[in-house]
Short mmCIF file of C-alpha atoms in Angstrom, two decimals:
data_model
loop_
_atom_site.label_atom_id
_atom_site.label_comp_id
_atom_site.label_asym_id
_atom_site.label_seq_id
_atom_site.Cartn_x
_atom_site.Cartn_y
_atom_site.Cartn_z
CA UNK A 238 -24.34 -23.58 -23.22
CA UNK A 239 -22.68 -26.90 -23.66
CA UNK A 240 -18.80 -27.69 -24.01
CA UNK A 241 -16.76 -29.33 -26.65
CA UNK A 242 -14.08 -31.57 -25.52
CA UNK A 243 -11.41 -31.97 -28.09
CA UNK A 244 -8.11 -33.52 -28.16
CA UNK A 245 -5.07 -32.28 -30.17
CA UNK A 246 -2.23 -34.31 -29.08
CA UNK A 247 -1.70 -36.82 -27.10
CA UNK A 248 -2.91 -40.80 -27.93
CA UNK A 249 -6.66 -40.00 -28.34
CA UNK A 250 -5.42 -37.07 -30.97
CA UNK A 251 -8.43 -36.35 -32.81
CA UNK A 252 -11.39 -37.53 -30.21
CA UNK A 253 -13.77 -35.24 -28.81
CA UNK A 254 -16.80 -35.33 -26.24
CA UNK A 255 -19.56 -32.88 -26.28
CA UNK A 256 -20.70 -32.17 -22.34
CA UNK A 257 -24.21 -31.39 -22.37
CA UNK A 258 -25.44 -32.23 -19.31
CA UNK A 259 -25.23 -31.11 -15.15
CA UNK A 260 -23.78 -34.22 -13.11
CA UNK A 261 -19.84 -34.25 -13.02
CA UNK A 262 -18.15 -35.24 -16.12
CA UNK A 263 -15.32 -37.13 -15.24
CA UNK A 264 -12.01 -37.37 -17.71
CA UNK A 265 -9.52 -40.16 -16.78
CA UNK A 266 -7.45 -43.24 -17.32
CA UNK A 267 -10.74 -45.30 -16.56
CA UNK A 268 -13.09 -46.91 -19.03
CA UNK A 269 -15.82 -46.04 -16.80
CA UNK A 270 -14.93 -42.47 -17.28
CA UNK A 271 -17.13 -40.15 -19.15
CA UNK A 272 -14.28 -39.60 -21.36
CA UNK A 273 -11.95 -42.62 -20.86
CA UNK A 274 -8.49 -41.92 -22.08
CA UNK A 275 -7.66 -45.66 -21.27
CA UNK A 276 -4.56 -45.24 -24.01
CA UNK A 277 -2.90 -42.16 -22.06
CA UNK A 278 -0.87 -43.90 -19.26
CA UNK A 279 0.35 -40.60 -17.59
CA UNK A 280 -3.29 -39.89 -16.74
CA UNK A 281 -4.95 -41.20 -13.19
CA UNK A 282 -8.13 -43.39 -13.42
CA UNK A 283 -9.91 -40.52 -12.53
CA UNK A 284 -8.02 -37.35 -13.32
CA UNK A 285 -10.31 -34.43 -13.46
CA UNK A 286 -14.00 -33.71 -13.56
CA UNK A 287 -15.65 -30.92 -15.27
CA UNK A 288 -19.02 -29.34 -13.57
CA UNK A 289 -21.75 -27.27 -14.91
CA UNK A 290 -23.27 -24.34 -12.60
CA UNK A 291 -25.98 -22.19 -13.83
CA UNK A 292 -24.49 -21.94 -17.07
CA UNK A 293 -20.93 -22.08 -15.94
CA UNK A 294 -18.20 -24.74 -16.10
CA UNK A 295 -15.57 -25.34 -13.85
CA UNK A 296 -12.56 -27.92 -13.72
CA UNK A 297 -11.87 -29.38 -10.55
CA UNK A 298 -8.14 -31.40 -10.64
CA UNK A 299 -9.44 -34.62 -8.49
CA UNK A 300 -5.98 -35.23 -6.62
CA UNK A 301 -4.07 -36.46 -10.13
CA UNK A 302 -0.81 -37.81 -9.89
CA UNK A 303 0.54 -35.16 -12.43
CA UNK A 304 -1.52 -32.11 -11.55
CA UNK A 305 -3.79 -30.78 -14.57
CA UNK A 306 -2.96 -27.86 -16.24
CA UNK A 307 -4.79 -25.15 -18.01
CA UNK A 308 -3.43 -22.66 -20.61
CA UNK A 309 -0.03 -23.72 -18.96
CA UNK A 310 -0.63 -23.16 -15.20
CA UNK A 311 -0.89 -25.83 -12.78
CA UNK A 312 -4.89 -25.79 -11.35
CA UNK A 313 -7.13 -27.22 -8.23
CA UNK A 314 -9.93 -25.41 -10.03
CA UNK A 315 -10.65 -23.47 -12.55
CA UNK A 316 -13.81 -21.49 -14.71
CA UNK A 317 -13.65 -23.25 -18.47
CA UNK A 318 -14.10 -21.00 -21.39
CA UNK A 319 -13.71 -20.91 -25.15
CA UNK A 320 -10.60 -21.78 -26.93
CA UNK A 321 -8.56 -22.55 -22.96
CA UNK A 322 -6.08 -25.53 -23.18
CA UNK A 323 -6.07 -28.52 -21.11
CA UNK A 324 -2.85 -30.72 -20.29
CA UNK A 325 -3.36 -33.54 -18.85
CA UNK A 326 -0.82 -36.80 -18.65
CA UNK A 327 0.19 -36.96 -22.31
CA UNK A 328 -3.01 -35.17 -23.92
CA UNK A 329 -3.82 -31.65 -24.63
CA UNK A 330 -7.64 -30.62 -24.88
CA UNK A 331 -9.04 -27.83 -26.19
CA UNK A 332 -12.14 -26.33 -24.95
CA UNK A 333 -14.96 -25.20 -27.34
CA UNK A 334 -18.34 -23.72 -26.97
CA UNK A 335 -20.76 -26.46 -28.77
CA UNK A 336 -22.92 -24.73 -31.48
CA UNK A 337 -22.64 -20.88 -33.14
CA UNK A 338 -25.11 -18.19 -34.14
CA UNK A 339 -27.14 -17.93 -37.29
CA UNK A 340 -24.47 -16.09 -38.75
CA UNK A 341 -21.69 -18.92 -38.65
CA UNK A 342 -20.08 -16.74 -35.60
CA UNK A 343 -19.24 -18.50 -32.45
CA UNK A 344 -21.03 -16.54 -29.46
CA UNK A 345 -19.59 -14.44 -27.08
CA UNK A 346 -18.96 -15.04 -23.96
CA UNK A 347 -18.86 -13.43 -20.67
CA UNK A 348 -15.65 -12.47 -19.30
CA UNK A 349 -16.68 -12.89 -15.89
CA UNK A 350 -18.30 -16.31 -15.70
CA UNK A 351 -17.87 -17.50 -19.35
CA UNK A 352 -21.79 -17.14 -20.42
CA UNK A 353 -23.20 -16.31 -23.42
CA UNK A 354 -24.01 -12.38 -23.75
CA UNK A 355 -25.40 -9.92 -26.36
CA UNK A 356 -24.38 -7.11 -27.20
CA UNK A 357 -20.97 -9.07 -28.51
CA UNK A 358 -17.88 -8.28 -27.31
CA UNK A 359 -16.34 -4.98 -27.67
CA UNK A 360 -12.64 -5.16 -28.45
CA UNK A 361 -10.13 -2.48 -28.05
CA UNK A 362 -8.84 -0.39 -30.85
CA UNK A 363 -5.10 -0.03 -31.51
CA UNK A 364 -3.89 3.44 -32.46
CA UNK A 365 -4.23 2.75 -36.21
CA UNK A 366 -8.00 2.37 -35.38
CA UNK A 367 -7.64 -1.45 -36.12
CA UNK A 368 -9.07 -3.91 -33.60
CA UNK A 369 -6.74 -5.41 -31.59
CA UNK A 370 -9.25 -7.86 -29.40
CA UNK A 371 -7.63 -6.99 -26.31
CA UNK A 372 -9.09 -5.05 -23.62
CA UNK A 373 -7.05 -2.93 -21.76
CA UNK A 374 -6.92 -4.72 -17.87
CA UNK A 375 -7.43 -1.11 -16.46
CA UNK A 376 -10.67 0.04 -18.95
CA UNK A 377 -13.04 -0.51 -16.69
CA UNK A 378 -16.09 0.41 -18.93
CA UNK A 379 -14.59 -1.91 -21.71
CA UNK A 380 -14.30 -4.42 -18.99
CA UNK A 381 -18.13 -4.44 -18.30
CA UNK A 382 -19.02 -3.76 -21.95
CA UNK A 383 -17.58 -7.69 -22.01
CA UNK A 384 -20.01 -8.70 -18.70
CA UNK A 385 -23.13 -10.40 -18.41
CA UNK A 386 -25.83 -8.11 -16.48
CA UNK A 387 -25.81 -10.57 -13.44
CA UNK A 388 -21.75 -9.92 -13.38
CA UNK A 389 -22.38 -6.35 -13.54
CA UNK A 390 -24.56 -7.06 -10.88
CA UNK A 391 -21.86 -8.56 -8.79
CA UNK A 392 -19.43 -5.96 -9.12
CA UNK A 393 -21.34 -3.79 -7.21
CA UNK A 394 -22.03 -5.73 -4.31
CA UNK A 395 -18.51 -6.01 -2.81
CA UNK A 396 -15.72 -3.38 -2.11
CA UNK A 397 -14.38 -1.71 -5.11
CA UNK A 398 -11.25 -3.21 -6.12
CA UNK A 399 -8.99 -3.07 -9.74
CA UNK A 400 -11.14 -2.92 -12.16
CA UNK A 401 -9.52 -5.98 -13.88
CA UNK A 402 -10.55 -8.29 -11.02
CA UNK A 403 -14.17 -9.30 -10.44
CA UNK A 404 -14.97 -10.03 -6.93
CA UNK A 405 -17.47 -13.39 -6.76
CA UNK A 406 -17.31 -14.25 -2.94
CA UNK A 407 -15.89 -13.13 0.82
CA UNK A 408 -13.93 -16.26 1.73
CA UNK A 409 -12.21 -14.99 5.25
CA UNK A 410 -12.60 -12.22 7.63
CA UNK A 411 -10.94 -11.10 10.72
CA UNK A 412 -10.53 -8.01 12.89
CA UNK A 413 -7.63 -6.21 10.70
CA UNK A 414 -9.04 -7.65 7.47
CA UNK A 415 -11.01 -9.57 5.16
CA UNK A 416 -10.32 -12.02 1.61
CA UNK A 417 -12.51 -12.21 -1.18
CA UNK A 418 -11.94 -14.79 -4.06
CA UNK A 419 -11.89 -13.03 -7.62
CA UNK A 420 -11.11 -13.41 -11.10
CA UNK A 421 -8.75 -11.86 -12.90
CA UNK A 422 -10.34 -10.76 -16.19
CA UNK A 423 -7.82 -10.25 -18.27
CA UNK A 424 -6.39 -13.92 -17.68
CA UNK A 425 -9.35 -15.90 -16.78
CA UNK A 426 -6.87 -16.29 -13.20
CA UNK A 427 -8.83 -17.06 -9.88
CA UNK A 428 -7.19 -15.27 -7.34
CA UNK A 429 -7.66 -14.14 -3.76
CA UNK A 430 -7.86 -10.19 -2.72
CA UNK A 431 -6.79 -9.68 0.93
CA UNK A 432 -7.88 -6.15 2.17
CA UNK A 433 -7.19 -3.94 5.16
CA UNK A 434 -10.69 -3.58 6.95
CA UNK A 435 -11.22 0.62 6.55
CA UNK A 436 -12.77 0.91 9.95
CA UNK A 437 -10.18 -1.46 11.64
CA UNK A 438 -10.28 -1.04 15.58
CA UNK A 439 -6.18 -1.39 15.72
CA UNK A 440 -5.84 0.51 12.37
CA UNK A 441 -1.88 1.49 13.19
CA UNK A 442 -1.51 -2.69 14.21
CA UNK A 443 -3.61 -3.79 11.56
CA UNK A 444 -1.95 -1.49 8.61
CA UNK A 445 1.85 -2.65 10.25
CA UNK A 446 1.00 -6.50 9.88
CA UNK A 447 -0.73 -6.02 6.53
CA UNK A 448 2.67 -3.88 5.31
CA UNK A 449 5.19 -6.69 6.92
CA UNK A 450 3.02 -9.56 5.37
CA UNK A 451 3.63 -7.63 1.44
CA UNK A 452 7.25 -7.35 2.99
CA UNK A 453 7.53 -11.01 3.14
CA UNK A 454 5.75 -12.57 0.41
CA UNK A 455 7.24 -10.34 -2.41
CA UNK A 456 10.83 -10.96 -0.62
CA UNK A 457 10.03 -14.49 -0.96
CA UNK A 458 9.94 -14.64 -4.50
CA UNK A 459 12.78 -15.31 -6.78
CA UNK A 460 14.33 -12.93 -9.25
CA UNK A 461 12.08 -14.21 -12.04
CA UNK A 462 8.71 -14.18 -9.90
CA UNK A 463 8.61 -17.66 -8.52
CA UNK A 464 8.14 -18.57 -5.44
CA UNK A 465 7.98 -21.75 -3.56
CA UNK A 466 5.29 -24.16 -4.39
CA UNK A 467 4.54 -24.85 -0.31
CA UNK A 468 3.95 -21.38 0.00
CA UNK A 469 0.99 -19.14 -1.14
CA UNK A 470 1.77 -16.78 -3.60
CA UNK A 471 1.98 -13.28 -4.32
CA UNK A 472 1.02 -11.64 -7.42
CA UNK A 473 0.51 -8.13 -7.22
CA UNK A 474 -0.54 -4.82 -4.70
CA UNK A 475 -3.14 -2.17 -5.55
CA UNK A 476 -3.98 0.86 -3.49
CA UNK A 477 -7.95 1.86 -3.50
CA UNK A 478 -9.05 4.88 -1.80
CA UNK A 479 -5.85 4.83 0.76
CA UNK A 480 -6.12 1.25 1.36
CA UNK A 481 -3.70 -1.48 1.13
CA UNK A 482 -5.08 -4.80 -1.44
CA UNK A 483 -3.32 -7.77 -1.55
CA UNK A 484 -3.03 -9.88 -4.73
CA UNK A 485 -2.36 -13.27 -3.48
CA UNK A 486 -2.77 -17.26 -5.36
CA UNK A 487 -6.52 -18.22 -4.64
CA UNK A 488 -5.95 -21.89 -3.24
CA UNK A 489 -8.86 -24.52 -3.50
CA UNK A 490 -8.62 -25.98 -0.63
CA UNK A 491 -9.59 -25.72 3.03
CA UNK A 492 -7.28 -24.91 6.19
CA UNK A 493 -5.24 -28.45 7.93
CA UNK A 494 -8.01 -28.64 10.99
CA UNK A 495 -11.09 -28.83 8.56
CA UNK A 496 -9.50 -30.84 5.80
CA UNK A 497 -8.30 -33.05 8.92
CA UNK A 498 -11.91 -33.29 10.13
CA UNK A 499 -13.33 -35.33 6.83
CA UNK A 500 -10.49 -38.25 7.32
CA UNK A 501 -10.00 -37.97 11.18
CA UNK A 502 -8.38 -40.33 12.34
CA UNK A 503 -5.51 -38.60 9.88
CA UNK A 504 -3.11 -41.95 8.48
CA UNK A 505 0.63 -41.69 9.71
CA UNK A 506 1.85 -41.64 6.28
CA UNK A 507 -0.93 -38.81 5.22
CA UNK A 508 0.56 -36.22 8.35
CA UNK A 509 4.27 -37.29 7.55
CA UNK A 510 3.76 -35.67 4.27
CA UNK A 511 2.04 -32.61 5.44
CA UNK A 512 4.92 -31.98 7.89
CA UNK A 513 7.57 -32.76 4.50
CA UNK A 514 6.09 -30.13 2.71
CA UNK A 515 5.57 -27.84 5.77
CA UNK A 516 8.91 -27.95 6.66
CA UNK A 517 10.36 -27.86 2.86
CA UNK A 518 8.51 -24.33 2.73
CA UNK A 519 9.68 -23.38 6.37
CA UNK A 520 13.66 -24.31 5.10
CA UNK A 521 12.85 -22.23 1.93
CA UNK A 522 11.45 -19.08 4.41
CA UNK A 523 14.21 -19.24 6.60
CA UNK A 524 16.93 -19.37 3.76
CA UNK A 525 15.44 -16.32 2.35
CA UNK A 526 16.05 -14.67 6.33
CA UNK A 527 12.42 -14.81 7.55
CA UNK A 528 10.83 -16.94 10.18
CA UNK A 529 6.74 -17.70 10.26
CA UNK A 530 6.29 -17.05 14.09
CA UNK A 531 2.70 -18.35 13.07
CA UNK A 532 2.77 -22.19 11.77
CA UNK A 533 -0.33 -23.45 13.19
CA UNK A 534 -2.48 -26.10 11.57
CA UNK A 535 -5.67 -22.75 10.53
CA UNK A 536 -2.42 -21.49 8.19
CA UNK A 537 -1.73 -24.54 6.33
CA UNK A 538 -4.15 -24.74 3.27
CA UNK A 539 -4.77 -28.40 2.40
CA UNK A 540 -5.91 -29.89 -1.13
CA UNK A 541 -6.31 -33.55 -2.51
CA UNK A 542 -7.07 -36.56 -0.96
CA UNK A 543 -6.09 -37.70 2.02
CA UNK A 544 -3.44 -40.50 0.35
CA UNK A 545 -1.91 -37.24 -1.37
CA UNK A 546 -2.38 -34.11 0.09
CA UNK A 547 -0.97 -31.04 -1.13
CA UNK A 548 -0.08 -28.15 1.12
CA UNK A 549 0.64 -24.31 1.20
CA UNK A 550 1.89 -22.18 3.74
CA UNK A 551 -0.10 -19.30 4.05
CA UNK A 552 0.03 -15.97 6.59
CA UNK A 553 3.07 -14.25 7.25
CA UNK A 554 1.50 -11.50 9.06
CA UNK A 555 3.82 -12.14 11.55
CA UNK A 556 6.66 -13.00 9.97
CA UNK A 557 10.00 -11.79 11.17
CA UNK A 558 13.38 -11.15 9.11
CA UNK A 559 16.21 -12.22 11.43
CA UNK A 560 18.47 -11.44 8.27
CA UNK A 561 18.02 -7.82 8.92
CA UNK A 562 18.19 -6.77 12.02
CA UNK A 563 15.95 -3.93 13.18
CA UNK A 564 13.28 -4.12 10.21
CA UNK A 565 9.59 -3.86 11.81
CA UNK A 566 11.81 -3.93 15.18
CA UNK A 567 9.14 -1.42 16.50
CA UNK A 568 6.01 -3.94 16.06
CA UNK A 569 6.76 -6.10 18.92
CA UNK A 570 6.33 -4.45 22.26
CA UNK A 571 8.08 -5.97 25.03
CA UNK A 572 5.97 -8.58 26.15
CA UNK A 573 4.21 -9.08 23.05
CA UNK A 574 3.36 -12.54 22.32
CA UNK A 575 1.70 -13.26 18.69
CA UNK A 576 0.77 -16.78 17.20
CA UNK A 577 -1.84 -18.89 18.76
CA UNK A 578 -1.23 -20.00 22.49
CA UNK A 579 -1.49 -24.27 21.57
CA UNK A 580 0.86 -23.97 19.14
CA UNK A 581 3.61 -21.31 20.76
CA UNK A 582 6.82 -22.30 21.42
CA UNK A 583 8.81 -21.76 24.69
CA UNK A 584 10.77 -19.06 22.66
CA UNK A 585 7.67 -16.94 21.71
CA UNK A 586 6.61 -16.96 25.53
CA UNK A 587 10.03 -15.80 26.72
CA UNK A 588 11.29 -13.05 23.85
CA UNK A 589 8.39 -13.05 21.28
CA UNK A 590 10.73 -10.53 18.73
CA UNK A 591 13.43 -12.55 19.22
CA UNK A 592 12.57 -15.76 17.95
CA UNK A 593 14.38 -17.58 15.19
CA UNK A 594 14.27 -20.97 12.96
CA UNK A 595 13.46 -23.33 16.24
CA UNK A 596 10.48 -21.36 17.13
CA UNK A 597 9.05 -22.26 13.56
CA UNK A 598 10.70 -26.23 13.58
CA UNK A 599 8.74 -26.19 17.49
CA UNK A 600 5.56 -24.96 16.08
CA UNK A 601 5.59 -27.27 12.79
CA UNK A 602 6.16 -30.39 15.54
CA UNK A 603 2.67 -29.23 17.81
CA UNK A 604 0.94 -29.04 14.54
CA UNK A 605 2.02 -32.24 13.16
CA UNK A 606 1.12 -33.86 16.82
CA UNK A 607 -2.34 -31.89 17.05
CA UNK A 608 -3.00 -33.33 13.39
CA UNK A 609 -2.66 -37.00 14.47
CA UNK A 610 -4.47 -36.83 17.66
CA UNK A 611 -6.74 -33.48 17.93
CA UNK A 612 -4.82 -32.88 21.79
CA UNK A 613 -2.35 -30.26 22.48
CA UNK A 614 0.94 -32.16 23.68
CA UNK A 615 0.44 -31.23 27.46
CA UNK A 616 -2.01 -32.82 30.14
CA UNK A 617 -4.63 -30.39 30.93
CA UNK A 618 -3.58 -27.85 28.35
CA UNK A 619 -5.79 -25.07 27.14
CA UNK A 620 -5.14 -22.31 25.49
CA UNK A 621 -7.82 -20.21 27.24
CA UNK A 622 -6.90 -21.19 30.83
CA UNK A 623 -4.48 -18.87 32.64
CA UNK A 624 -1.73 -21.77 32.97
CA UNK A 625 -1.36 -22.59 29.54
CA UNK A 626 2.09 -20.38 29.32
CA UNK A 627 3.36 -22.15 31.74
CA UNK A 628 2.20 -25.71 30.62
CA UNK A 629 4.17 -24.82 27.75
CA UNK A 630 7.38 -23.75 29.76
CA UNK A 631 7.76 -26.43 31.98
CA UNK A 632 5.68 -29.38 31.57
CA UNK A 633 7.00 -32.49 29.08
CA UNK A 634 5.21 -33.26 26.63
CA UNK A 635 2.06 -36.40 26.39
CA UNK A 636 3.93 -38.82 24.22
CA UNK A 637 2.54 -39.13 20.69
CA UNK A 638 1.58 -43.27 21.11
CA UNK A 639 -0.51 -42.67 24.37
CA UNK A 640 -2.91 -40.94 21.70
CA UNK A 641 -1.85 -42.89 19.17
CA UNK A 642 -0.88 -46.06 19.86
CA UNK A 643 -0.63 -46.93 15.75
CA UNK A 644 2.11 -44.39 15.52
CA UNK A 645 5.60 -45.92 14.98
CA UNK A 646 8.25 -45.21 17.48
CA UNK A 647 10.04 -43.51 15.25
CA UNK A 648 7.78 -40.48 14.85
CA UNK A 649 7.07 -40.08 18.57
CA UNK A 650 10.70 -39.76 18.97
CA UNK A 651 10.61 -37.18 15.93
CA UNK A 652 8.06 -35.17 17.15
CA UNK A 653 9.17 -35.51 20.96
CA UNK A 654 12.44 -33.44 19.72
CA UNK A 655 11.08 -30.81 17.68
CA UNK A 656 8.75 -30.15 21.12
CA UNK A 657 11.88 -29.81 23.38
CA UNK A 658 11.95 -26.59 25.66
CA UNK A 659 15.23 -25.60 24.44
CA UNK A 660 15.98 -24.52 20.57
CA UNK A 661 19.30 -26.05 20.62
CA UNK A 662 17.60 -29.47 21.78
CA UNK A 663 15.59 -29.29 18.64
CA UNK A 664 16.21 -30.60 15.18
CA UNK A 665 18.75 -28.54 13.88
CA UNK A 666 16.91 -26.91 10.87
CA UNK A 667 13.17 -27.49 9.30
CA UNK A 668 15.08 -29.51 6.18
CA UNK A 669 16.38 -31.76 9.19
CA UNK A 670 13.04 -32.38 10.57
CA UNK A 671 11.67 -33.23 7.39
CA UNK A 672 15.09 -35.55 6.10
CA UNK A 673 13.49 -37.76 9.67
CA UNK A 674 10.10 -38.10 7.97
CA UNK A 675 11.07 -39.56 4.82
CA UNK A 676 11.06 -42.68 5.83
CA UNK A 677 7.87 -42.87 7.40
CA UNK A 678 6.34 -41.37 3.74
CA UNK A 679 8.33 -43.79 1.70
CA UNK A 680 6.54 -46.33 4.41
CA UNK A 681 3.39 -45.35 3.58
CA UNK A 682 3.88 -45.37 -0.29
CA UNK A 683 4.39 -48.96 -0.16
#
């Protein structure tokens, strides 16, 4: 199956590119693009490349200044099929399958992965009788009526979810739980499907942090859906045989200590903005009445390159609501500490249900420090050694230029305040954290 490229507004109106081969086809400002767009000045030099899988197409957005956007929503990637709408800078392209039956009838397609299938489609009847070409998200059997066998296939090799979403891969597990990446049908949306493990051993623990994390994320939307765009979102909850699924935004990208890994050592300018954007979605969390209790750098979901990464909060498992009192009071057990150990703050160690705004600002300022120089900010520390509490406590922190000696004073000092023992020693709020770092991002801009 090859793709039609063709362009419908925009200054290259009217030019098209066939794609008809494997290697990455790259679209973008360049004229050593596969499909320069040298006229379209909104566009970067290379904006997005388009791939071709066992019969499959995907967009991958390749860090654009502008973002690329298909049939309206913002992408990091995406499966192509028939008639779906690029936007791009200040072009629109429309996506077409190259070629059509004998019959003068473009072929159908797969609703799964896009690839050609026969029987055709089977589209749903309105009550007049009358197709409607719509199937019905819940019509399972008119759902894979519209799938290719090896789709059909698929479906049965993972845990049985809405019939509307098509599981494709497990992309996390734990001991309360495991995520799949799927796509919506439907829409053509990639999403991710977080679900309660059946045989969980803590299944009262597990269910309770599964329940508070829905809590959260819907709460975290606005009136009209939205939420914030440093924070993962949530689209919908299903219920399969007594179990808890969680519809959440599938994010392309990988968690802040592997993405860190492929540009180590991270630039000054690169972990500023991380913590900007951290903190933005920490100030949004905590006006809406909720604090993280878990920023750590395996919850921050990185995309883009490392001059412009892009960041989402993700895991409120633990989340708290200091807004109202006594909700999920019951969870924490006195003593209870949650969150990982090289990344707690004094406050979790002393009154773990307790803990407020500094906890999070603390927590955002050891990730931000273990980002630049892949050390904990205490000599000796380590989370698995019985002293590490009390490291934490009572010892002051490594200054941030004895790993990094590159670092500007100014974000040592930054960083050396969020990690005070005391909250009211810390930055005020997360949006005052992140106010400090603008200058060092504007720096590194330049």
């Amino acid at each position: 199956m090859d793709l039609l490229l063709r362009v419908t507004s925009g200054p290259h109106s009217g030019e098209e590119q066939r794609i008809d081969r494997s290697d990455p086809f790259i679209v973008g400002r360049s004229s050593r693009a596969a499909f320069p767009m040298v006229r379209d000045l909104l566009l970067s030099r290379d904006h997005f490349r388009i791939e071709k899988k066992e019969q499959v197409y995907h967009l991958i957005d390749l860090g654009s200044t502008n973002g690329t956007k298909v049939n309206g929503l913002r992408v990091e990637r995406v499966m192509l099929r028939e008639g779906d709408v690029i936007t791009a800078g200040q072009s629109a392209l429309e996506v077409l399958v190259f070629g059509s039956n004998p019959g003068g009838t473009v072929a159908a397609s797969c609703v799964g992965c896009g690839a050609r299938i026969s029987p055709p489609l089977l589209p749903a009847e309105s009550g007049s009788g009358e197709s409607t070409g719509v199937i019905p998200p819940g019509d399972i059997d008119a759902l894979d009526a519209n799938l290719c066998s090896a789709c059909r296939a698929m479906r049965r090799r993972f845990p049985e979810t809405d019939p509307d979403f098509l599981i494709d891969e497990l992309i996390g597990e734990g001991g309360m739980g495991e995520v799949y990446r799927a796509t919506q049908l439907s829409t053509g949306r990639r999403v991710a499907i977080k679900m309660m493990l059946a045989n969980a051993t803590a299944d009262d623990k597990a269910f309770n942090y599964f329940r508070r994390e829905i809590h959260v994320l819907k709460n975290l939307l606005t009136p009209g859906g939205k939420g914030h765009p440093g924070i993962v979102e949530f689209y919908d909850l299903f219920e399969v045989d007594g179990h808890y699924q969680l519809i959440m935004e599938f994010v392309d990208g990988r968690n802040a200590l592997e993405w860190a890994r492929l540009f180590q050592p991270l630039p000054v300018a690169t972990v500023a903005l991380i913590g900007r954007q951290l903190l933005s979605a920490l100030a949004y969390s905590h006006g809406k009445g909720f604090v993280h209790r878990d920023v750590k750098p395996s919850n921050l979901l990185v995309m883009g390159p490392v001059h412009r990464p892009r960041v989402k909060l993700s895991d409120f498992g633990l989340a708290k609501s200091f807004a109202e009192g006594n909700l999920f009071s019951t969870m924490t057990r006195q003593g209870d500490v949650g969150g990982s150990t090289g990344f707690l703050s004094p406050d979790h160690i002393r009154e773990f249900r307790d803990v407020k705004e500094p906890a999070d600002v603390y927590s955002a300022g050891a990730t931000l420090y273990y980002l630049l120089t892949n050390e904990y900010p205490y000599y000796g520390f380590n989370p698995r050694q019985a002293n590490s509490y009390e490291l934490i406590l009572e010892s002051p922190p490594i200054p941030l230029r004895a790993f990094r000696p590159d670092a500007p004073e100014e974000l040592e000092n930054i960083l050396q305040k969020a990690l005070q023992k005391q909250p009211r020693a810390r930055w005020k709020s997360a949006q005052a954290m992140s106010d400090a770092l603008q200058e060092l991002v504007l720096i590194g801009q330049s």
